[in-house]
XYZ file of C-alpha atoms in Angstrom:
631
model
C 0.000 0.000 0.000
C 1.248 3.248 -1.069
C 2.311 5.809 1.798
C 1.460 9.581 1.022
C 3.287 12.570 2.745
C 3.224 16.436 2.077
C 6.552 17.202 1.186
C 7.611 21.110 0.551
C 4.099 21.651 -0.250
C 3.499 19.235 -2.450
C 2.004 15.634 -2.461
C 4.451 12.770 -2.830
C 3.633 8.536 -2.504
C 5.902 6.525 -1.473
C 6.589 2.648 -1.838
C 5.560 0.786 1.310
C 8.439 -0.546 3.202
C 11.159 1.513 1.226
C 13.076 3.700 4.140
C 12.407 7.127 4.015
C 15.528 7.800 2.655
C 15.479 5.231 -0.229
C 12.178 6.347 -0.975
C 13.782 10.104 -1.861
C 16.687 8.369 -3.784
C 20.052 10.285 -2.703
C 19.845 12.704 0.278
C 22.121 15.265 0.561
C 24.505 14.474 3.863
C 23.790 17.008 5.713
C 20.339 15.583 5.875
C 20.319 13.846 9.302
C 16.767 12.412 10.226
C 13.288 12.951 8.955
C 10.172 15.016 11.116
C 7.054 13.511 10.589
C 3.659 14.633 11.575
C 6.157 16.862 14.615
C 7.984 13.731 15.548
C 11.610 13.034 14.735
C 12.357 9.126 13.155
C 15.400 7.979 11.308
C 16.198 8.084 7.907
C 16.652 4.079 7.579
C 12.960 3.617 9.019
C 10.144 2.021 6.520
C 7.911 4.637 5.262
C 4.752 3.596 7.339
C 3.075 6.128 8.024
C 1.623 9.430 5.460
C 1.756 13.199 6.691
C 3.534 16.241 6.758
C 7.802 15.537 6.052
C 10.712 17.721 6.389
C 14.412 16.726 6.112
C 16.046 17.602 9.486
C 19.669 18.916 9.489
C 22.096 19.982 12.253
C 20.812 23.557 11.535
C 17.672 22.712 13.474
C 17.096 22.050 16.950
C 15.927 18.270 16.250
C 18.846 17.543 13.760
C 21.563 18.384 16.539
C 20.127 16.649 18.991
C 19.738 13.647 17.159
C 23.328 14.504 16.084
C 24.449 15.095 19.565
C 22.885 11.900 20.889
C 24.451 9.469 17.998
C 28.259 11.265 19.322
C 26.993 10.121 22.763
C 26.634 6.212 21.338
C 29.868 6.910 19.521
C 31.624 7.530 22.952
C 30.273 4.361 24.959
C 31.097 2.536 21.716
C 34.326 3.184 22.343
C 34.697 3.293 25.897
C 33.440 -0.508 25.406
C 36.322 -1.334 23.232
C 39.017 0.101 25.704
C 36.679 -1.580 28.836
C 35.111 -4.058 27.507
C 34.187 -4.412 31.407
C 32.331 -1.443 31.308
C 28.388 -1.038 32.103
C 26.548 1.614 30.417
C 24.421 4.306 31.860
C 22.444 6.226 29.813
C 23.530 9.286 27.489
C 21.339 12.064 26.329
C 22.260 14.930 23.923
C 22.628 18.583 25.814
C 22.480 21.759 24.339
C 25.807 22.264 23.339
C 27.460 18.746 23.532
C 26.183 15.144 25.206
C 27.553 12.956 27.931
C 27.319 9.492 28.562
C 27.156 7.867 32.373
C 29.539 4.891 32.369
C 30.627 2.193 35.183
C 33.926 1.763 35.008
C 36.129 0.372 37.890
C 39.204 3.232 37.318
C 39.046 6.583 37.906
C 39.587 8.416 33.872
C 42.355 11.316 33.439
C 42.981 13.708 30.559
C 45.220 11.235 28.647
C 41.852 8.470 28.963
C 40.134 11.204 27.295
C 42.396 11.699 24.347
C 42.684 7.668 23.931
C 38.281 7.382 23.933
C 38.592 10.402 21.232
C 40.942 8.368 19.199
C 38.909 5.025 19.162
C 35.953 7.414 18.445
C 37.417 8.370 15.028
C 38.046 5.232 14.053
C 34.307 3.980 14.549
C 33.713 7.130 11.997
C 35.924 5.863 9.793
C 34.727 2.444 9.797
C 31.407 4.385 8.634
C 28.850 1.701 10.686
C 25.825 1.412 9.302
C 23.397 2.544 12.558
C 20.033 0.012 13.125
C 17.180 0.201 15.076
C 15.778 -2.798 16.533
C 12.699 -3.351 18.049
C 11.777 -5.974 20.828
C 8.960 -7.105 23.382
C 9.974 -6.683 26.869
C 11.236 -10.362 27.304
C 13.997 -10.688 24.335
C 15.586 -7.434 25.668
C 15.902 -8.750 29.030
C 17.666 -11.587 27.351
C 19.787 -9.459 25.228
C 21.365 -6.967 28.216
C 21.204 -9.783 29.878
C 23.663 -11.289 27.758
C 25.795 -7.943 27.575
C 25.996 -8.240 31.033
C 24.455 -4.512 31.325
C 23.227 -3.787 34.667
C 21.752 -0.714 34.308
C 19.871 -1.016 31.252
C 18.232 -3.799 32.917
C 17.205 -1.857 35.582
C 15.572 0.352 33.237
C 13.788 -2.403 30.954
C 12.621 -3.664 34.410
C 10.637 -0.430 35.139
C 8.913 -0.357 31.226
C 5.354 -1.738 31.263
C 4.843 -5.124 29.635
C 3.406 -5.413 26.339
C 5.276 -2.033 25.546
C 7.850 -2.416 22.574
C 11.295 -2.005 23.450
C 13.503 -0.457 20.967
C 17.613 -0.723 20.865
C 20.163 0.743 18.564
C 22.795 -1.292 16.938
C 26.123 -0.471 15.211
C 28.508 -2.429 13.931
C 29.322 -4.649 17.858
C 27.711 -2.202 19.905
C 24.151 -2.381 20.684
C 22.117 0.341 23.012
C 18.953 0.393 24.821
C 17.774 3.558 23.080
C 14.161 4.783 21.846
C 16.394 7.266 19.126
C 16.002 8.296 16.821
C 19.619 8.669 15.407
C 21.739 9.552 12.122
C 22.090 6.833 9.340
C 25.892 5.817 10.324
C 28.912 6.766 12.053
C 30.355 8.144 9.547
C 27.979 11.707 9.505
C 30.173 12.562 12.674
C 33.014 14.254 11.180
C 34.091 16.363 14.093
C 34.056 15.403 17.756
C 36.091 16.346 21.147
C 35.697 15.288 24.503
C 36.015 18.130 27.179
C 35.868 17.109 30.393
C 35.084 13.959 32.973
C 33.544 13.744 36.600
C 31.292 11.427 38.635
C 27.491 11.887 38.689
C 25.405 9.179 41.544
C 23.063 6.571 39.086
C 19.427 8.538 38.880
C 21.230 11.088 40.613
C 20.516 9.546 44.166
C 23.192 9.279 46.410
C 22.545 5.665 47.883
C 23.278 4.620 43.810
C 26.682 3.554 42.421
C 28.952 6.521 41.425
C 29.221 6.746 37.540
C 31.989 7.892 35.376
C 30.425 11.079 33.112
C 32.341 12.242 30.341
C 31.354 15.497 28.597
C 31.732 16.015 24.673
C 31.042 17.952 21.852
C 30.436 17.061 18.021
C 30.053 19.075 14.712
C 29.698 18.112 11.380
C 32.965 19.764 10.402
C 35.984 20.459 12.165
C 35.803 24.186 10.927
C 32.616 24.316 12.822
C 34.516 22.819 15.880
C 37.123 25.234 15.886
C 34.731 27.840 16.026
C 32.584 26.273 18.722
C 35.881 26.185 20.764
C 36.712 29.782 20.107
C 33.150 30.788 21.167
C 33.789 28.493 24.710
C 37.208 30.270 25.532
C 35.367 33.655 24.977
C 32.429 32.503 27.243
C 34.971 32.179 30.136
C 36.085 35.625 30.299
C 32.072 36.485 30.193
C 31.022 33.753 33.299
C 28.508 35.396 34.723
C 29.983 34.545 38.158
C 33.347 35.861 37.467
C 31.676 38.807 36.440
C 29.053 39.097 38.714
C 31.964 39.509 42.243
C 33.556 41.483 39.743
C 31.063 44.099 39.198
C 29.733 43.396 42.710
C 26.240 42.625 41.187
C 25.868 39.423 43.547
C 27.051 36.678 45.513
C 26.106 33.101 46.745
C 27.166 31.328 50.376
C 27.006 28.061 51.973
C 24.372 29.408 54.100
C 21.674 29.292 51.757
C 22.727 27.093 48.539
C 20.949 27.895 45.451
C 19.926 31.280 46.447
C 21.494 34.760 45.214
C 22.242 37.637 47.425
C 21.660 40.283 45.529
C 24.121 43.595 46.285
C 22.819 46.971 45.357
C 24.146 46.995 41.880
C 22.596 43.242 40.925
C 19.037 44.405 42.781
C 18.841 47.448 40.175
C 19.281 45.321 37.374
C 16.865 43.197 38.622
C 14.382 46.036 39.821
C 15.165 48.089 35.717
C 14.198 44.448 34.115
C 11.230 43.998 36.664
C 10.021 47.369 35.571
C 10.163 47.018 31.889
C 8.187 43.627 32.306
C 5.643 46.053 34.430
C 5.556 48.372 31.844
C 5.158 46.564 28.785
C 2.527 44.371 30.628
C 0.333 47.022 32.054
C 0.027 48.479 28.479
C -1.352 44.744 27.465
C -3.859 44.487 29.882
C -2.041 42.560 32.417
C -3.299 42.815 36.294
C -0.992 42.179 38.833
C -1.586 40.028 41.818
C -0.095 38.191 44.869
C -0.593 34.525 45.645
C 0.366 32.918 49.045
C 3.865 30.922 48.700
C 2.815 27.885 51.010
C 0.017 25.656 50.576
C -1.433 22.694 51.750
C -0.580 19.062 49.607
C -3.898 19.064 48.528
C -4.219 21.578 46.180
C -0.836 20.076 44.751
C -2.566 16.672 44.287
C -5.318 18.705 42.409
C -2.967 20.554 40.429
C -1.113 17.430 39.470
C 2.124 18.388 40.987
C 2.072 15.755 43.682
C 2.121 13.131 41.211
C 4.323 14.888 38.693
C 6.664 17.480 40.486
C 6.874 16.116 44.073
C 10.757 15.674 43.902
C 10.801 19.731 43.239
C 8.796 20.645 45.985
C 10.194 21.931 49.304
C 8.023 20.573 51.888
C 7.180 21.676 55.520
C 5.616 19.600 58.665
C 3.040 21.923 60.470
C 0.130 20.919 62.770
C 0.435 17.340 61.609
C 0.132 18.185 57.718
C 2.778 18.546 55.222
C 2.243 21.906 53.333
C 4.444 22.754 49.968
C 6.389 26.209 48.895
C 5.257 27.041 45.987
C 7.263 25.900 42.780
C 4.962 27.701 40.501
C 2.270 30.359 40.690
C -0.635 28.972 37.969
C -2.612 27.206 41.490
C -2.998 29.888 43.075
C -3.501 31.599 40.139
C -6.634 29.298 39.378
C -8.131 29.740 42.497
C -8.195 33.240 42.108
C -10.132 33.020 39.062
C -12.414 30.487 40.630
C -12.956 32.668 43.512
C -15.265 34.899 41.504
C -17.710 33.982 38.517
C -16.774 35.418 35.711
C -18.963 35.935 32.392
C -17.917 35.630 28.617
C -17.638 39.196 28.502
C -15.175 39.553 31.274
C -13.018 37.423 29.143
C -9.507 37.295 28.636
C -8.487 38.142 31.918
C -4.789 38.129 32.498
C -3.165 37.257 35.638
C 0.594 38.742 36.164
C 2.529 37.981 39.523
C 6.331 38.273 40.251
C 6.371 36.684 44.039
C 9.034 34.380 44.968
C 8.976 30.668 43.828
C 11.384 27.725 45.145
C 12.850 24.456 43.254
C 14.579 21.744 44.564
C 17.461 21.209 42.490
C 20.408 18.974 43.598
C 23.454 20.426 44.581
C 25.528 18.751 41.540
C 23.154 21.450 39.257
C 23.118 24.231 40.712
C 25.416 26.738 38.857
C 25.190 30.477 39.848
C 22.056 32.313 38.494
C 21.901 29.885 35.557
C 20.555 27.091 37.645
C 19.364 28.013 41.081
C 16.455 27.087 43.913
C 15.012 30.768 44.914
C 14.003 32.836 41.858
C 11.072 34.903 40.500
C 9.759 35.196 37.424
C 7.859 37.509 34.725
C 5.262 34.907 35.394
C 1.660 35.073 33.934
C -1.715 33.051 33.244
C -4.291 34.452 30.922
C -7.577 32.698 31.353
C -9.577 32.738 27.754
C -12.008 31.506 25.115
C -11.558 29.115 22.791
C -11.761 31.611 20.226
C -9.944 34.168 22.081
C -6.567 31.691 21.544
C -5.399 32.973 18.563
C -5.355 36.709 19.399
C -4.028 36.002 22.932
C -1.011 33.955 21.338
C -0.208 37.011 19.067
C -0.178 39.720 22.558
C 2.297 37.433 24.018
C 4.323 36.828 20.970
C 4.148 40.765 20.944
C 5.449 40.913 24.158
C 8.445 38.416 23.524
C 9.733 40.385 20.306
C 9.346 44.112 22.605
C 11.583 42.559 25.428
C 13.946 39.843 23.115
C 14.615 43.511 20.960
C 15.405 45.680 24.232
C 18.689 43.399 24.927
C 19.606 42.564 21.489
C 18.984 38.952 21.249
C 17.590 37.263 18.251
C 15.756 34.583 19.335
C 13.890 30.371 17.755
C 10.534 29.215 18.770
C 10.485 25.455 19.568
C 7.240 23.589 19.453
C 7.138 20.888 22.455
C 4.486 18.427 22.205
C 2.803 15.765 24.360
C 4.885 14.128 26.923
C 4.448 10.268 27.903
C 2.957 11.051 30.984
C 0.164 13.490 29.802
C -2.720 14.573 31.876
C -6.113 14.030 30.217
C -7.904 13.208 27.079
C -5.824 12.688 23.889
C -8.039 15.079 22.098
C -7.481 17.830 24.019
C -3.806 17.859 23.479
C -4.069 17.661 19.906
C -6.211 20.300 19.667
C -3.581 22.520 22.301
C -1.039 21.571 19.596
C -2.703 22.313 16.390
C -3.436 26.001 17.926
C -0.141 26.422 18.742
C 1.328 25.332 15.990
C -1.540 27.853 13.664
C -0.666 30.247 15.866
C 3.091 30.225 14.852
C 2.292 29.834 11.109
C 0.096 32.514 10.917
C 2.461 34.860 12.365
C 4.925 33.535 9.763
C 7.294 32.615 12.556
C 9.944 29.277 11.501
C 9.905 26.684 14.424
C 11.073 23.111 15.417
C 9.029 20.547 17.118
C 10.680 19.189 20.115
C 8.741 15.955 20.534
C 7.640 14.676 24.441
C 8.729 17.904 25.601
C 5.658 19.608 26.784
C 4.754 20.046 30.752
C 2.459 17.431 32.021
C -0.714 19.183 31.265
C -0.175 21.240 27.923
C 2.167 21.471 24.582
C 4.280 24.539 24.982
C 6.459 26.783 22.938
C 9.989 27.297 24.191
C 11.808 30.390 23.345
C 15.083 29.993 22.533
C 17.301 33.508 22.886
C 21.215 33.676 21.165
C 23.314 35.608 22.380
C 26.311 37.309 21.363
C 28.404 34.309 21.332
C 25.708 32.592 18.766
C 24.556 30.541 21.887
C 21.202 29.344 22.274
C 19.669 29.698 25.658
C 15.793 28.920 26.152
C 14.003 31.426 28.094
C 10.375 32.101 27.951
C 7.837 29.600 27.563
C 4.632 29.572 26.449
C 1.958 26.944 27.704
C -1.369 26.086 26.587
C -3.612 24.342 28.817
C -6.826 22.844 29.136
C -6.402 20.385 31.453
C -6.049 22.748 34.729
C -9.346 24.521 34.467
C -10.783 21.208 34.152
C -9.371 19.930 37.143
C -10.363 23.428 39.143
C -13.238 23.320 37.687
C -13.295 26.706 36.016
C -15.997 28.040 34.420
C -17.485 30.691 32.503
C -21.054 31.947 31.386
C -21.320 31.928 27.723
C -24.063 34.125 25.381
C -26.502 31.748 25.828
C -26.222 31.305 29.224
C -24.335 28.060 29.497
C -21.379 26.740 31.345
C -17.979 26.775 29.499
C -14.588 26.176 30.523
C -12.059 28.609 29.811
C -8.669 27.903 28.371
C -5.729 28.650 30.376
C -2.124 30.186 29.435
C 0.963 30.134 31.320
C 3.539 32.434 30.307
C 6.513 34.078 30.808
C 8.102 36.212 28.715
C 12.371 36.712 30.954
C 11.445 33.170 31.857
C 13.242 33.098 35.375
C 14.414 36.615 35.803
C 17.294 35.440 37.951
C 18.621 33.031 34.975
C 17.743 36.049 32.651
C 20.329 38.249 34.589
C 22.801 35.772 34.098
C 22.621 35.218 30.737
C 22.157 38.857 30.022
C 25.790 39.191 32.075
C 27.651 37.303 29.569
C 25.161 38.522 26.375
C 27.421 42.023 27.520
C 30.133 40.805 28.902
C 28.986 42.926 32.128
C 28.879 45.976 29.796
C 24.867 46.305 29.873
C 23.417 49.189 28.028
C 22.534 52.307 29.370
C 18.622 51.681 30.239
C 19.791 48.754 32.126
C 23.021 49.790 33.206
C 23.160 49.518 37.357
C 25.028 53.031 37.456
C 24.298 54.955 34.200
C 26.304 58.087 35.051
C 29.555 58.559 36.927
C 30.720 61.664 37.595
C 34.592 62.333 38.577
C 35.994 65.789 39.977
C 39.325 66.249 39.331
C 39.531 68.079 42.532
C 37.969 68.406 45.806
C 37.191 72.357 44.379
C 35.073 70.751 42.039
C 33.021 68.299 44.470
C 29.918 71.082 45.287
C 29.739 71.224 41.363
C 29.542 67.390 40.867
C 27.194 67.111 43.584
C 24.624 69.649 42.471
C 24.851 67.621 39.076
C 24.280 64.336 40.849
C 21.548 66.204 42.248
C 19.892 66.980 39.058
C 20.419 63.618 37.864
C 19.315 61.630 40.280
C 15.772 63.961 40.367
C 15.383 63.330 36.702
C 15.484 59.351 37.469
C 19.617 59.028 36.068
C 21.306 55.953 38.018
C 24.432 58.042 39.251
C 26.811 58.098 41.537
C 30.275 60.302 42.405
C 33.193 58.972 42.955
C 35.046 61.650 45.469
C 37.918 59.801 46.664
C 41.320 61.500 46.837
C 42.655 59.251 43.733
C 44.282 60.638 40.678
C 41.849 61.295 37.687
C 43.376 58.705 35.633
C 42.812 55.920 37.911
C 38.831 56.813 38.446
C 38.739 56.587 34.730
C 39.619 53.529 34.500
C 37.958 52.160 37.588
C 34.641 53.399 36.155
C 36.073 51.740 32.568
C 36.670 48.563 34.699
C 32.780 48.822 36.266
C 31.543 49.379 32.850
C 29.884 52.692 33.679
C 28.419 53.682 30.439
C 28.845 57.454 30.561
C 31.300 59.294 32.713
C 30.828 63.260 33.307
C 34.430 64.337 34.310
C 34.249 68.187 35.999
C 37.452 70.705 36.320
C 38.241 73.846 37.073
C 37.509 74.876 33.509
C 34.260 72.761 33.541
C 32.977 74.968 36.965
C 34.133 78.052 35.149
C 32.172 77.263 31.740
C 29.165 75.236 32.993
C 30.240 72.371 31.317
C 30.619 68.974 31.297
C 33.655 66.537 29.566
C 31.904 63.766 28.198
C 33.453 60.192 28.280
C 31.193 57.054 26.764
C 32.212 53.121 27.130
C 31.933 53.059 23.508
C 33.851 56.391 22.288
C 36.235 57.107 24.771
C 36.727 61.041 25.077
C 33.878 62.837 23.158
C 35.021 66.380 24.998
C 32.798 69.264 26.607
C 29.472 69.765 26.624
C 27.184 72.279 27.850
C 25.515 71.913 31.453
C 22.535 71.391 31.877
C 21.618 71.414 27.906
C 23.405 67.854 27.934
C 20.622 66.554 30.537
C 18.007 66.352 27.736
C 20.217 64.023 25.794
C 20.991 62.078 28.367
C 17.365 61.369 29.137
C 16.550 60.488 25.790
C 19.798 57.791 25.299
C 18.498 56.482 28.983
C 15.044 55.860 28.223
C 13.338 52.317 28.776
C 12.849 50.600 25.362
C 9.678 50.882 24.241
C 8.987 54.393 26.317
């Protein structure tokens, strides 16, 4: 039977049986795997199955990370040739590289590393054709069993029977994997392995330690190079480096996972908090305040107990265990259910920026990019069915006004229905077909990102790059039906009936603490002038000067300029550079013949010595190269 897909727009059948990539004759081979219907499968699979088809390369989001996860086989491929002893963990692609979690009985150094990266090139010479095999629950057992790999029969033991086990074979090597993956070895051109440490099995400390080595991959060594160059840049930005530097914040034993913020940080913070007030009042936002700690059972109504309990920090109070909140759209429910509402009071739009809490483990946190106190831009819009469309395009506004303030281009990636999905099948197609209209009518590209969404909706993830061409995924947009159907919210329709409403979760900095962080190193600590902690410095040459530069300050500071003085008894020169060192975006340096002339010498970050100008004619310029994007 003949198998018909919508390729580029146009109809095209297919043999049955004949791979997808036999059934297009000669692929180009840069062409890695195949979507389908917003699911990834590999190229050497039989054409089963008609729908929408696109070629997937490593210029999308899907393509690397089936790239990425093929380098990961590569590696434990050829750690099992130098150990044949060895028992594999499991090894998932990352943003930027993979790792694979290994047994091994002795500890790896730097030379191990460049012996695994030599086997590695060898298994892409040999060019191994890469197979999927599929198996019931019982003949996998028997074949790890065989291997002798503990691990993945641990995991087998925890898949349901009667579910079809899939494993990944190439050339000796086999792999309990659901893929999908590239055709062969040989499409990994360019690899290196960067670094190696231990990581706890499941992350649980009571588990065996395993070996986890770190790598990257490209499909050219040029592009490798490059990467490289990008990483060794990206340590003189570390946000933490910077961050003590520019005394923004700091982190302490005493309370892992949460920032203290010093003065300089807090404005940041409070300048990017304000935009997002801004920019949200003018949509029709309302701001609110949820409590933080409530009791388990709105958690187990919510869906959280079952599906976020690990994340939850828990208290014992009066004999009941009560939950910090991880996330505000709860609260934000009962709030809405509080009331009744009518179709006409429809969308209403719920914005709230209170404190939220995560457990992470230790072993993740890393400074603000991965932490267990934060707050967020957060939001949930409660709407019609056919007030979805219009609602998707205000946030989408919202994302290009704030993603344009800091100069960072940003990808939309589609992630669909998860394997443990809340409610009816139906409902979650229909989330992800107005999601997916949504971005199409906006004429917006995006990737799907298959099993990705939360537990109770599809969502799009927001991808920002930064300066260094890094991807880092920010906001996140979720649609949901399955909440006000477990809150049981309601609405009055026209003719008087009882609707439910459809509920959005947004936010547009994502968590504003990561946001900081990765705005840090988008600058390189050198933030623009709107968001710059002190926008002005002004430097007296002289103490003779110091009544001048204050009554400036003065001025400043009442027309809403972040500015300070620096006074101290230090040659000019060195407060020049002290400011250049703090990144101070404008410096206003006063002398005698400054005082005499009303005047004051103008030095930018970006021009160095621009020279005099007139006091207090320059304020109006100042103002305007200050003001909040968007103003």
């Amino acid at each position: 039977m003949a198998v018909r897909v919508i390729f580029e727009g146009e109809e095209r059948e297919l043999a049955d049986g004949s791979t997808w990539a036999a059934a297009f004759g000669s692929l180009p081979p840069e062409v890695l795997a195949a979507g389908l219907n917003g699911h990834v499968i590999d190229l050497n699979r039989p054409a089963a199955e008609g729908g929408h088809l696109q070629w997937l390369t490593f210029d999308d989001h899907a393509g690397r990370q089936v790239f990425r996860h093929s380098s990961a086989h590569l590696l434990a491929q050829a750690v099992k040739r130098l150990w044949p002893e060895a028992k594999l963990g499991t090894g998932p692609a990352l943003e930027d590289g993979y790792y694979y979690d290994i047994f091994l009985a002795q500890p790896l150094s730097e030379a191990d590393l460049a012996r695994i990266e030599d086997v590695m090139r060898t298994i892409v010479d040999e060019d191994l054709p890469i197979e999927r095999i599929e198996l019931n629950r019982g003949d996998a057992l028997a074949l790890f069993r065989e291997r002798d790999e503990t691990f993945k029969l641990e995991i087998i033991s925890r898949i349901p029977e009667g579910t079809t086990i899939s494993a990944y074979r190439q050339g000796e090597f086999v792999d309990l994997c659901s893929g999908p993956h590239v055709p062969s070895t040989g499409r990994i051109q360019a690899i290196k392995l960067s670094s190696v440490s231990g990581a706890y099995w499941r992350g649980d400390e009571n588990n065996p330690m395993m070996t986890r080595i770190y790598g990257t991959s490209f499909p050219s060594q040029a592009q490798l190079e490059l990467h490289w160059q990008r990483l060794e840049e990206a340590k003189l930005r570390d946000h933490r480096k910077l961050g003590a530097q520019l005394d923004l914040f700091t982190f302490r034993e005493e309370a892992p996972g949460f920032a203290f913020w010093h003065p300089k940080g807090h404005q940041v913070y409070r300048t990017l908090e304000n935009f997002s007030r801004r920019i949200q009042d003018d949509a029709g936002y309302q701001e609110v305040s949820t409590p933080w700690i409530y009791r388990i059972g709105l958690w187990e109504r919510s869906g959280h107990w079952d599906h976020y309990r690990e994340n939850l920090f828990l208290t014992e109070r009066d004999g009941e265990t009560q939950g910090v909140k991880p996330m505000n759209c709860p609260g934000h429910a009962l709030l809405y259910k509080g009331e009744k509402h009518s179709y006409r009071d429809l969308p209403i739009r719920y914005a709230e920026y209170a404190p939220l809490t995560r457990y992470e483990r230790s072993g993740t946190l890393h400074g603000l990019l991965r932490v267990r106190g934060f707050h967020q831009d957060d939001a949930h819009l409660f709407v019609r069915p056919d007030q979805i469309r219009d609602e998707m395009f205000g946030v989408m506004d919202l994302v290009d006004i704030v993603y344009q303030a800091v100069g960072m281009p940003y990808e939309v990636v589609l992630s669909t229905r998860p394997d443990d999905y809340l409610g009816e099948l139906a409902l979650w197609n229909r989330a992800e077909q107005e999601l997916e209209e949504t971005l199409k009518a906006r004429g917006l590209k995006y990737q799907i990102n298959p099993k990705d969404g939360a537990f109770y909706g599809p969502k799009l993830d927001i991808y920002a790059v930064d300066a260094l061409g890094r991807r880092w995924q920010c906001a996140t947009v979720q649609l949901d039906f399955q909440l006000p159907e477990k809150f049981e919210l309601s609405y009055v329709d026209a003719a008087g009936g009882v609707r439910r409403p459809v509920m959005i979760h947004r936010a547009i900095m994502g968590t504003l603490e990561r946001f900081i962080g990765i705005l840090v190193e988008h600058y390189a600590g050198a933030f623009p002038l709107w968001l710059a902690p002190v926008q002005v410095r002004l430097i007296p040459i002289t103490d003779r000067q110091r009544d001048y530069a204050e009554g400036i300050r003065k001025r400043l500071a009442r027309a809403g300029i972040r500015v300070d003085v620096d006074g101290r008894n230090e040659k000019m020169e060195y407060k020049i550079r002290d400011a250049e060192m703090q990144k101070v975006p404008r410096m206003l340096i006063v002398g005698g013949r400054d005082q005499e002339n009303r005047t004051v010498s103008l030095r930018t970050r970006e021009d160095g010595d621009v020279g005099p100008k007139a006091w207090p004619d320059y304020l109006q310029t100042l103002l305007d190269e200050a003001t909040m994007p968007g103003s």
